[in-house]
Coordinates of C-alpha atoms and ligand atoms in Angstrom, one line a residue:
M21 CA 52.6 61.8 79.0
R22 CA 53.2 60.5 75.7
K23 CA 56.6 62.3 75.2
G24 CA 57.7 60.8 78.7
I25 CA 57.0 57.6 77.3
L26 CA 58.4 58.0 73.8
S27 CA 61.9 59.2 75.6
M28 CA 61.8 56.7 78.1
T29 CA 61.9 54.2 75.3
A30 CA 64.4 55.7 73.6
A31 CA 66.5 55.8 76.8
A32 CA 66.0 52.1 77.5
A33 CA 66.8 51.5 73.7
A34 CA 70.1 53.2 74.0
L35 CA 71.3 51.6 77.3
A36 CA 70.7 48.3 75.8
L37 CA 72.5 49.0 72.9
G38 CA 75.2 50.2 74.7
L39 CA 75.4 47.1 76.8
T40 CA 75.5 45.1 74.0
A41 CA 77.9 46.8 72.0
C42 CA 80.5 45.8 74.7
G43 CA 80.0 42.7 77.0
G44 CA 82.7 40.9 78.9
D45 CA 83.6 42.3 82.6
S46 CA 86.5 43.9 81.4
G47 CA 84.9 46.8 79.7
Q48 CA 81.5 48.6 80.0
T49 CA 79.5 51.0 77.5
T50 CA 76.6 52.8 78.6
T51 CA 74.4 55.7 78.0
G52 CA 73.3 57.7 80.8
A53 CA 70.3 59.3 81.4
T54 CA 68.5 62.0 83.4
A55 CA 66.0 61.0 86.2
E56 CA 63.1 61.5 84.2
G57 CA 64.5 58.7 81.6
S58 CA 65.3 61.2 78.6
P59 CA 69.3 60.8 77.5
Q60 CA 71.0 63.9 78.2
Q61 CA 72.8 66.1 75.7
K62 CA 74.3 64.3 73.2
A63 CA 78.6 64.2 73.9
G64 CA 81.5 62.5 72.1
K65 CA 82.5 58.7 73.7
I66 CA 84.8 58.6 76.5
G67 CA 87.6 55.7 76.4
V68 CA 89.1 54.8 79.7
I69 CA 91.8 52.2 79.5
L70 CA 93.1 51.0 83.0
P71 CA 96.6 49.3 83.5
D72 CA 96.0 45.7 85.3
S73 CA 94.7 44.6 88.1
K74 CA 97.2 42.8 90.2
S75 CA 99.7 45.8 90.8
S76 CA 97.2 47.5 93.1
A77 CA 93.8 46.8 93.7
R78 CA 93.0 50.2 93.7
W79 CA 92.0 50.3 89.5
E80 CA 89.5 47.7 89.5
T81 CA 88.0 48.5 93.3
A82 CA 87.9 52.5 93.4
D83 CA 89.3 54.2 90.2
R84 CA 86.7 51.6 87.8
K85 CA 83.8 52.8 90.2
Y86 CA 84.4 56.1 90.9
L87 CA 85.0 56.9 87.2
E88 CA 81.8 55.0 86.5
E89 CA 79.8 56.9 88.8
A90 CA 81.2 60.5 87.9
F91 CA 80.2 59.3 83.8
K92 CA 76.7 57.8 84.6
A93 CA 75.9 61.3 86.8
A94 CA 76.9 63.0 83.6
G95 CA 75.0 61.1 81.6
V96 CA 77.6 60.8 78.8
Q97 CA 78.8 57.4 76.8
Y98 CA 81.6 55.9 78.3
D99 CA 83.9 52.6 77.9
I100 CA 86.2 51.6 80.5
Q101 CA 88.5 48.6 80.0
N102 CA 91.6 47.4 81.6
A103 CA 94.6 46.1 79.5
Q104 CA 96.0 43.5 82.1
N105 CA 99.4 44.6 81.9
D106 CA 99.9 43.6 78.1
K107 CA 101.0 46.3 76.0
T108 CA 99.8 44.8 72.9
A109 CA 96.4 44.4 74.2
F110 CA 96.5 48.3 75.4
Q111 CA 97.2 49.4 71.6
T112 CA 94.3 47.5 70.4
I113 CA 92.0 48.6 73.2
A114 CA 92.8 52.1 72.2
D115 CA 92.5 52.0 68.5
Q116 CA 89.1 50.1 69.2
M117 CA 87.8 52.9 71.1
M118 CA 88.9 55.5 68.7
T119 CA 87.0 53.1 66.1
N120 CA 84.2 53.0 68.1
G121 CA 83.6 57.0 68.1
A122 CA 85.7 57.7 71.3
T123 CA 86.4 61.4 71.4
V124 CA 88.5 61.5 74.4
L125 CA 91.1 58.9 75.8
M126 CA 92.2 58.6 78.9
I127 CA 95.1 56.2 80.0
V128 CA 97.3 54.9 82.7
N129 CA 99.9 53.9 80.4
L130 CA 101.9 51.0 81.1
D131 CA 105.2 52.7 80.0
S132 CA 105.9 55.8 78.5
G133 CA 106.6 54.6 75.0
T134 CA 103.5 52.7 74.8
G135 CA 101.7 55.1 76.0
K136 CA 103.3 57.8 73.8
T137 CA 102.1 55.6 70.3
V138 CA 98.7 55.5 71.7
I139 CA 98.5 59.6 72.4
E140 CA 100.2 60.3 69.1
K141 CA 97.5 58.3 67.2
A142 CA 94.8 59.6 69.0
R143 CA 95.9 63.2 68.4
S144 CA 96.3 62.6 64.7
Q145 CA 92.7 61.4 64.7
G146 CA 91.4 64.3 66.4
V147 CA 91.3 62.7 70.0
V148 CA 92.0 64.3 73.1
T149 CA 94.0 62.6 75.7
I150 CA 94.1 62.8 79.2
D151 CA 97.3 60.9 81.3
Y152 CA 95.4 59.3 84.6
D153 CA 97.2 59.1 87.3
R154 CA 100.6 58.4 85.6
L155 CA 102.0 61.1 83.3
T156 CA 103.4 59.6 79.7
L157 CA 107.0 61.2 79.1
G158 CA 107.4 62.7 76.3
G159 CA 103.4 61.8 75.2
N160 CA 102.2 65.7 75.5
A161 CA 98.9 64.6 76.5
A162 CA 96.0 67.6 76.5
Y163 CA 95.8 67.0 80.5
Y164 CA 97.3 64.9 83.3
V165 CA 95.3 64.3 86.4
S166 CA 97.0 62.8 89.8
F167 CA 98.4 63.1 93.0
D168 CA 101.6 65.2 94.0
N169 CA 103.6 62.0 93.8
T170 CA 106.7 63.5 95.1
K171 CA 104.6 64.2 98.3
V172 CA 103.5 60.6 98.2
G173 CA 107.1 59.4 98.7
T174 CA 107.8 62.0 101.2
L175 CA 105.0 60.3 103.7
Q176 CA 106.3 57.5 103.1
G177 CA 110.0 58.3 104.0
E178 CA 108.5 60.5 107.0
G179 CA 106.2 57.3 107.5
L180 CA 109.1 55.0 108.0
V181 CA 111.2 57.4 110.2
K182 CA 108.5 58.0 112.5
C183 CA 108.4 54.0 112.7
L184 CA 111.8 53.6 113.3
S185 CA 112.1 56.1 116.2
D186 CA 108.9 54.4 117.9
K187 CA 110.8 51.0 117.8
K188 CA 114.0 52.8 119.2
A189 CA 116.1 51.5 116.0
D190 CA 119.8 52.2 116.3
K191 CA 121.6 52.7 112.7
P192 CA 118.7 50.8 111.1
I193 CA 119.5 49.1 107.9
V194 CA 117.0 50.3 105.3
A195 CA 115.7 48.4 102.1
Y196 CA 114.1 50.0 99.1
L197 CA 111.7 48.2 97.4
N198 CA 110.6 50.7 94.6
G199 CA 107.9 50.6 91.8
S200 CA 108.3 49.7 88.3
P201 CA 111.2 51.5 86.6
T202 CA 108.6 52.3 83.7
D203 CA 106.3 54.1 85.9
N204 CA 106.8 58.0 86.4
N205 CA 105.4 57.7 89.8
A206 CA 107.8 55.7 90.8
T207 CA 110.6 57.7 90.1
L208 CA 108.6 60.5 91.8
F209 CA 107.8 58.4 94.9
K210 CA 111.5 58.0 95.1
Q211 CA 112.6 61.4 95.0
G212 CA 110.2 61.8 97.6
Y213 CA 111.5 59.1 100.1
D214 CA 115.0 59.7 99.0
G215 CA 114.6 63.4 100.1
V216 CA 113.9 61.8 103.3
L217 CA 116.2 59.3 103.7
K218 CA 119.4 60.3 102.3
P219 CA 120.2 62.7 104.7
K220 CA 120.0 60.0 107.3
F221 CA 122.1 57.8 105.4
D222 CA 124.6 60.6 104.9
S223 CA 124.9 61.5 108.0
G224 CA 125.0 57.9 109.2
D225 CA 121.9 57.8 111.3
Y226 CA 120.9 54.8 108.8
V227 CA 122.5 52.8 107.0
K228 CA 121.4 52.1 103.1
G229 CA 120.4 48.6 102.5
P230 CA 119.3 46.8 99.0
D231 CA 117.4 49.0 96.8
Q232 CA 115.7 47.6 93.7
A233 CA 113.1 48.5 91.6
V234 CA 110.2 45.8 91.1
P235 CA 109.2 45.5 87.0
D236 CA 105.7 46.2 86.6
W237 CA 104.8 46.5 90.1
D238 CA 104.8 42.9 90.5
N239 CA 104.1 41.6 93.9
T240 CA 104.8 37.6 93.4
Q241 CA 108.5 39.1 92.1
A242 CA 108.8 41.5 95.1
G243 CA 108.3 38.6 97.2
T244 CA 111.1 36.8 95.2
I245 CA 113.6 40.3 95.5
F246 CA 112.8 40.7 99.1
E247 CA 113.5 37.1 99.9
Q248 CA 117.0 37.4 98.3
M249 CA 117.6 41.1 99.7
L250 CA 117.0 39.7 103.4
T251 CA 119.1 36.4 102.7
S252 CA 121.9 38.6 101.4
Q253 CA 121.2 41.1 104.4
P254 CA 119.5 39.7 107.5
K255 CA 119.6 42.7 109.3
I256 CA 117.0 44.7 107.4
A257 CA 115.4 47.0 110.2
G258 CA 112.8 48.9 108.0
V259 CA 111.5 48.4 104.8
L260 CA 110.4 51.5 102.4
A261 CA 108.2 49.5 100.1
A262 CA 106.4 51.5 97.3
N263 CA 102.9 50.7 97.7
D264 CA 100.7 48.1 99.7
G265 CA 101.1 45.2 97.0
L266 CA 104.7 45.3 97.5
G267 CA 104.8 46.0 101.3
N268 CA 102.6 42.7 101.6
A269 CA 105.4 40.7 99.6
A270 CA 107.7 41.9 102.2
I271 CA 105.9 41.1 105.2
T272 CA 104.9 38.1 104.2
V273 CA 108.6 37.0 103.9
L274 CA 109.2 38.8 107.4
K275 CA 106.3 36.5 108.6
K276 CA 108.4 33.5 107.4
N277 CA 111.2 34.9 109.6
N278 CA 109.2 35.8 112.4
L279 CA 110.3 39.5 111.9
N280 CA 107.1 40.6 111.1
G281 CA 106.0 43.6 113.1
K282 CA 109.5 43.8 114.5
V283 CA 110.7 45.6 110.7
P284 CA 108.4 48.4 110.1
V285 CA 107.3 48.3 106.2
T286 CA 105.4 51.0 104.5
G287 CA 102.8 51.0 101.6
Q288 CA 100.8 53.2 99.8
D289 CA 96.8 52.9 98.1
A290 CA 95.0 52.2 101.6
T291 CA 94.1 49.0 100.1
V292 CA 92.0 46.5 102.4
Q293 CA 95.3 44.4 102.6
G294 CA 97.4 47.2 103.3
L295 CA 94.8 48.3 106.0
Q296 CA 94.8 45.1 107.5
N297 CA 98.3 44.6 107.7
I298 CA 98.5 48.1 109.7
L299 CA 95.8 47.0 112.0
A300 CA 98.0 43.9 112.9
G301 CA 100.7 45.9 113.5
D302 CA 103.0 44.4 110.6
Q303 CA 102.5 47.6 108.4
C304 CA 103.8 50.7 109.6
M305 CA 101.7 53.3 107.2
T306 CA 100.1 53.7 104.2
V307 CA 99.3 56.5 101.9
Y308 CA 95.7 57.3 101.4
K309 CA 95.1 58.8 97.7
A310 CA 91.2 60.0 97.6
V311 CA 90.9 58.3 94.4
K312 CA 87.3 59.8 94.3
K313 CA 88.9 62.9 94.0
E314 CA 91.0 61.8 91.4
A315 CA 88.4 60.0 89.2
D316 CA 86.3 63.5 89.7
A317 CA 88.3 65.5 88.6
A318 CA 89.2 63.8 85.5
A319 CA 86.0 62.9 84.6
K320 CA 84.9 66.3 84.8
L321 CA 87.5 67.3 82.4
A322 CA 86.7 64.3 80.2
V323 CA 83.0 65.2 80.2
A324 CA 83.6 68.9 79.1
L325 CA 85.9 67.5 76.5
A326 CA 83.5 65.2 75.3
K327 CA 81.0 68.1 74.8
G328 CA 83.6 69.9 72.7
E329 CA 84.6 72.6 75.7
K330 CA 87.9 73.2 76.5
P331 CA 88.3 73.0 80.1
Q332 CA 90.9 75.0 81.9
A333 CA 93.2 73.2 84.4
S334 CA 94.3 75.1 87.6
G335 CA 97.7 74.1 87.4
S336 CA 100.7 72.1 85.4
V337 CA 103.3 69.9 85.2
K338 CA 106.8 70.0 83.5
D339 CA 107.2 66.6 81.2
P340 CA 111.0 66.3 82.1
E341 CA 111.3 64.9 78.4
T342 CA 110.0 67.6 76.3
G343 CA 110.5 70.2 78.9
K344 CA 106.8 71.3 78.1
D345 CA 104.3 72.1 80.6
V346 CA 101.6 69.5 80.6
P347 CA 97.9 71.5 82.1
A348 CA 97.3 69.3 85.3
E349 CA 95.3 68.6 88.2
L350 CA 97.0 67.5 91.4
L351 CA 95.8 66.1 94.5
D352 CA 97.0 66.1 97.6
P353 CA 97.9 62.3 99.4
Q354 CA 97.4 61.3 103.5
A355 CA 99.6 59.5 105.1
I356 CA 97.8 56.6 107.3
T357 CA 99.0 54.7 110.5
I358 CA 97.2 52.8 113.1
E359 CA 96.5 56.7 114.6
N360 CA 94.0 57.3 111.8
V361 CA 93.2 54.2 109.9
K362 CA 89.7 54.8 110.7
D363 CA 89.8 58.1 108.5
V364 CA 89.6 55.9 105.5
V365 CA 86.4 54.2 106.5
A366 CA 84.7 57.4 107.5
D367 CA 85.8 58.7 104.0
G368 CA 84.1 55.9 102.5
Y369 CA 86.8 54.0 100.3
V370 CA 87.1 50.8 102.2
T371 CA 83.9 49.6 104.0
K372 CA 84.1 48.4 107.9
E373 CA 82.4 45.3 106.2
E374 CA 85.1 44.6 103.9
L375 CA 87.9 45.8 106.9
C376 CA 87.1 44.4 109.9
T377 CA 86.4 40.5 109.0
G378 CA 87.2 37.6 111.6
E379 CA 90.4 38.4 113.4
F380 CA 90.5 42.3 112.8
A381 CA 86.8 42.7 114.2
A382 CA 88.5 43.4 117.5
K383 CA 91.3 45.6 116.1
C384 CA 89.2 47.6 114.3
T385 CA 86.9 48.2 117.6
E386 CA 90.4 49.1 119.3
A387 CA 91.4 51.5 116.3
G388 CA 87.8 53.5 116.5
I389 CA 86.3 52.2 113.4
Q390 CA 82.6 52.6 113.9
Ligands
BGC19 C1 100.1 54.3 91.2 C2 99.7 53.7 92.6 C3 99.6 52.0 92.0 C4 101.0 51.9 91.5 C5 100.8 50.4 91.1 C6 100.9 53.7 90.2 O1 101.0 54.5 89.5 O2 100.0 55.8 91.3 O3 98.4 54.0 93.2 O4 99.8 51.5 93.3 O5 101.2 52.5 90.2 O6 99.7 50.0 90.1

């Protein structure tokens, strides 16, 4: 009994310490505790740096949430911060985490250059690194956890082909709104959809329209870029947008021109906005990446590393810059259309409450969302 009270007090103190050590809403430090209230085996601290909160809703609504849940369940100390698309802040956060005792650093880089600097500094201090979602080219992180990103692109290409054929489009002009040129994933997505669409351009079934990358996945810039595309080529009949944010930027412009729903647009991330655009008939598909699985896989590696273990990854990817293999866990993405939009809700990724608001309530019922 006495021991119970003592350990509970220790846990409460640790929790209080952790919470005060890092205020602000962008970061949180905490110490996990078992159900009985006693701190679990002491492990090194895990630092996570997320990239921003505007290029996709996922980072704050999904990645942070699932990583936090996994770390809490494991009872390890962690600190998750968001660099808000600021490369200098990214490096400062990494330095602070290491000063504060992080022994594992998990990063979603803003570009390979700054990612590499962070990883090399970590390595020189004996801190193990995990590339989360984005591979840092030339970085040589100890592990990489992501989805099969080329497959994401393939699903987008195939999705667009299906929507264009449903619309019986004749020699459609297809525009590309690619992801950030600094994100290796954007390169892989493009490889995937080019693999599907290039043969169509080559055979003359489709016509290649404007093709542009959106710096930093910036949604506002995407709108400006797409506006210019549509002005220069008013007959654009399909838009390969690399994620839901870029897709929504295109849809907003299409709406102004009364073309929404007529011109299929792709996406990625199964965000509430993307799914609502699908329900409204303005977006043809999105790609659902079960971020919980990605977060769980990364957290499992990080927790083992923090405890001084040397976990094995199930596969590897080749860093195109160094030619070296990086141990990797790659998960499987899933294409989402109006037919299976309900799967994303059933999986718990978005709730019916957030998706089926106002005008979407009836559309949700039609789409079979319970
Ligand atoms: C991620 C996507 C995300 C994009 C913009 C990519 O690296 O894989 O899920 O939409 O970054 O944040």
